[in-house]
Structure formats: structure tokens, C-alpha cells
């Protein structure tokens, strides 16, 4: 009995269609490549989803810990009002937007 190999040129299909083992090899390689890429995409998406869930969980834990310790939360709108009042009391030491006078030589 002879084992089929990729060196066989052609076989006769019962319907009279000539098929080569080379086309079957290409088909199996293409299927393996597509399956590998699909598995990689699925793993990437699942890792991305798990990472995002972990980030949300950690942010929630930090927010609850800050609230339990009595620290101010960055998301509160009341802090914005307090910061506006403090900015008005400080002198304006920033860079001015007016152009200096030109000096003629």
C-alpha cells in the first residue's frame, strides 16, 4: 500500500474532476494560518477586556479607600468652586500677553 504524499501529481475524483494533493496542502496551510490569526485576535480582545475590567476595579477600590479615609475626591464639583475662589486671591504673576516696546538702535 502506498501512502499519499504531496509528490503525487493528481488523483481522479469520482465525478471526473482532477484534484491534486498540492491544492489540498495549500488549503490546509491557509486554514491553519487563518485559525492561528483568529485565535490571536480572540486572545488579544479577551486580554484587553480583562485589563480594562481590572483598571476599573482598581480605580473603584482607590475611590472607595479615599472616601473611607475622608480625603477629597477629584471628581467632586464642589472642589472646582473652591479653586476658583483661591485663584482670585492670588496676584497675577503669569506671563503677560502684551508685546514689549521695540527698542530702536
mmCIF file of C-alpha atoms in Angstrom:
data_model
loop_
_atom_site.group_PDB
_atom_site.id
_atom_site.type_symbol
_atom_site.label_atom_id
_atom_site.label_comp_id
_atom_site.label_asym_id
_atom_site.label_seq_id
_atom_site.Cartn_x
_atom_site.Cartn_y
_atom_site.Cartn_z
ATOM 1 C CA UNK A 1 0.000 0.000 0.000
ATOM 2 C CA UNK A 2 1.338 3.400 -0.967
ATOM 3 C CA UNK A 3 0.812 6.355 1.373
ATOM 4 C CA UNK A 4 -0.467 9.547 -0.282
ATOM 5 C CA UNK A 5 2.079 12.337 -0.358
ATOM 6 C CA UNK A 6 2.433 15.816 -1.763
ATOM 7 C CA UNK A 7 4.577 14.448 -4.601
ATOM 8 C CA UNK A 8 1.562 12.783 -6.196
ATOM 9 C CA UNK A 9 0.579 14.878 -9.178
ATOM 10 C CA UNK A 10 -3.119 14.142 -9.448
ATOM 11 C CA UNK A 11 -5.911 11.854 -8.442
ATOM 12 C CA UNK A 12 -9.101 11.033 -10.252
ATOM 13 C CA UNK A 13 -12.189 12.252 -8.400
ATOM 14 C CA UNK A 14 -15.316 10.086 -8.762
ATOM 15 C CA UNK A 15 -17.033 12.939 -10.612
ATOM 16 C CA UNK A 16 -14.211 13.139 -13.123
ATOM 17 C CA UNK A 17 -12.586 16.236 -11.565
ATOM 18 C CA UNK A 18 -8.830 16.060 -11.368
ATOM 19 C CA UNK A 19 -7.585 17.191 -7.966
ATOM 20 C CA UNK A 20 -4.001 17.459 -6.874
ATOM 21 C CA UNK A 21 -2.658 16.889 -3.411
ATOM 22 C CA UNK A 22 -0.849 20.225 -3.725
ATOM 23 C CA UNK A 23 -4.154 22.109 -3.624
ATOM 24 C CA UNK A 24 -5.146 20.173 -0.514
ATOM 25 C CA UNK A 25 -1.829 21.111 1.119
ATOM 26 C CA UNK A 26 -2.297 24.788 0.297
ATOM 27 C CA UNK A 27 -5.847 24.622 1.576
ATOM 28 C CA UNK A 28 -4.760 23.061 4.878
ATOM 29 C CA UNK A 29 -1.939 25.608 5.334
ATOM 30 C CA UNK A 30 -4.311 28.502 4.593
ATOM 31 C CA UNK A 31 -6.819 27.087 7.071
ATOM 32 C CA UNK A 32 -4.108 26.702 9.746
ATOM 33 C CA UNK A 33 -2.889 30.279 9.209
ATOM 34 C CA UNK A 34 -6.413 31.708 9.398
ATOM 35 C CA UNK A 35 -7.164 29.649 12.505
ATOM 36 C CA UNK A 36 -3.941 30.854 14.158
ATOM 37 C CA UNK A 37 -4.694 34.512 13.349
ATOM 38 C CA UNK A 38 -8.268 34.171 14.582
ATOM 39 C CA UNK A 39 -7.063 32.659 17.855
ATOM 40 C CA UNK A 40 -4.583 35.527 18.256
ATOM 41 C CA UNK A 41 -7.287 38.132 17.710
ATOM 42 C CA UNK A 42 -9.600 36.420 20.205
ATOM 43 C CA UNK A 43 -6.806 36.272 22.804
ATOM 44 C CA UNK A 44 -5.919 39.932 22.250
ATOM 45 C CA UNK A 45 -9.532 41.068 22.664
ATOM 46 C CA UNK A 46 -10.032 38.933 25.766
ATOM 47 C CA UNK A 47 -6.798 40.239 27.351
ATOM 48 C CA UNK A 48 -7.831 43.810 26.529
ATOM 49 C CA UNK A 49 -11.244 43.237 28.137
ATOM 50 C CA UNK A 50 -9.751 41.679 31.280
ATOM 51 C CA UNK A 51 -7.228 44.529 31.592
ATOM 52 C CA UNK A 52 -9.951 47.177 31.291
ATOM 53 C CA UNK A 53 -12.053 45.406 33.921
ATOM 54 C CA UNK A 54 -9.047 45.284 36.251
ATOM 55 C CA UNK A 55 -8.365 49.008 35.723
ATOM 56 C CA UNK A 56 -11.987 49.878 36.537
ATOM 57 C CA UNK A 57 -11.877 47.656 39.617
ATOM 58 C CA UNK A 58 -8.645 49.247 40.879
ATOM 59 C CA UNK A 59 -9.988 52.771 40.277
ATOM 60 C CA UNK A 60 -13.147 51.914 42.210
ATOM 61 C CA UNK A 61 -11.100 50.497 45.105
ATOM 62 C CA UNK A 62 -8.941 53.643 45.244
ATOM 63 C CA UNK A 63 -12.023 55.855 45.164
ATOM 64 C CA UNK A 64 -13.663 53.882 47.996
ATOM 65 C CA UNK A 65 -10.438 53.955 50.040
ATOM 66 C CA UNK A 66 -10.111 57.739 49.619
ATOM 67 C CA UNK A 67 -13.734 58.202 50.606
ATOM 68 C CA UNK A 68 -13.273 55.987 53.678
ATOM 69 C CA UNK A 69 -10.182 57.956 54.734
ATOM 70 C CA UNK A 70 -12.019 61.248 54.278
ATOM 71 C CA UNK A 71 -9.777 62.547 51.514
ATOM 72 C CA UNK A 72 -11.226 64.795 48.834
ATOM 73 C CA UNK A 73 -12.314 63.096 45.651
ATOM 74 C CA UNK A 74 -11.079 64.552 42.366
ATOM 75 C CA UNK A 75 -14.481 64.034 40.732
ATOM 76 C CA UNK A 76 -16.431 66.343 43.057
ATOM 77 C CA UNK A 77 -17.768 69.592 41.542
ATOM 78 C CA UNK A 78 -17.510 71.409 44.899
ATOM 79 C CA UNK A 79 -13.706 71.467 44.593
ATOM 80 C CA UNK A 80 -13.918 73.465 41.362
ATOM 81 C CA UNK A 81 -15.815 76.278 43.122
ATOM 82 C CA UNK A 82 -13.248 76.406 45.933
ATOM 83 C CA UNK A 83 -10.347 76.510 43.493
ATOM 84 C CA UNK A 84 -11.905 79.447 41.631
ATOM 85 C CA UNK A 85 -12.066 81.488 44.848
ATOM 86 C CA UNK A 86 -8.437 80.752 45.639
ATOM 87 C CA UNK A 87 -7.300 81.800 42.176
ATOM 88 C CA UNK A 88 -8.904 85.236 42.546
ATOM 89 C CA UNK A 89 -6.991 85.968 45.777
ATOM 90 C CA UNK A 90 -3.584 85.210 44.271
ATOM 91 C CA UNK A 91 -1.737 88.004 42.460
ATOM 92 C CA UNK A 92 -1.332 87.649 38.753
ATOM 93 C CA UNK A 93 2.296 86.656 38.240
ATOM 94 C CA UNK A 94 1.841 84.955 34.887
ATOM 95 C CA UNK A 95 3.354 85.973 31.596
ATOM 96 C CA UNK A 96 1.583 88.918 30.029
ATOM 97 C CA UNK A 97 0.270 88.628 26.517
ATOM 98 C CA UNK A 98 1.132 92.214 25.520
ATOM 99 C CA UNK A 99 4.172 92.806 23.313
ATOM 100 C CA UNK A 100 7.067 94.798 24.803
ATOM 101 C CA UNK A 101 8.040 98.126 23.246
ATOM 102 C CA UNK A 102 10.529 97.871 20.426
ATOM 103 C CA UNK A 103 13.924 99.404 21.042
ATOM 104 C CA UNK A 104 15.413 101.376 18.167
ATOM 105 C CA UNK A 105 19.150 101.141 17.720
#
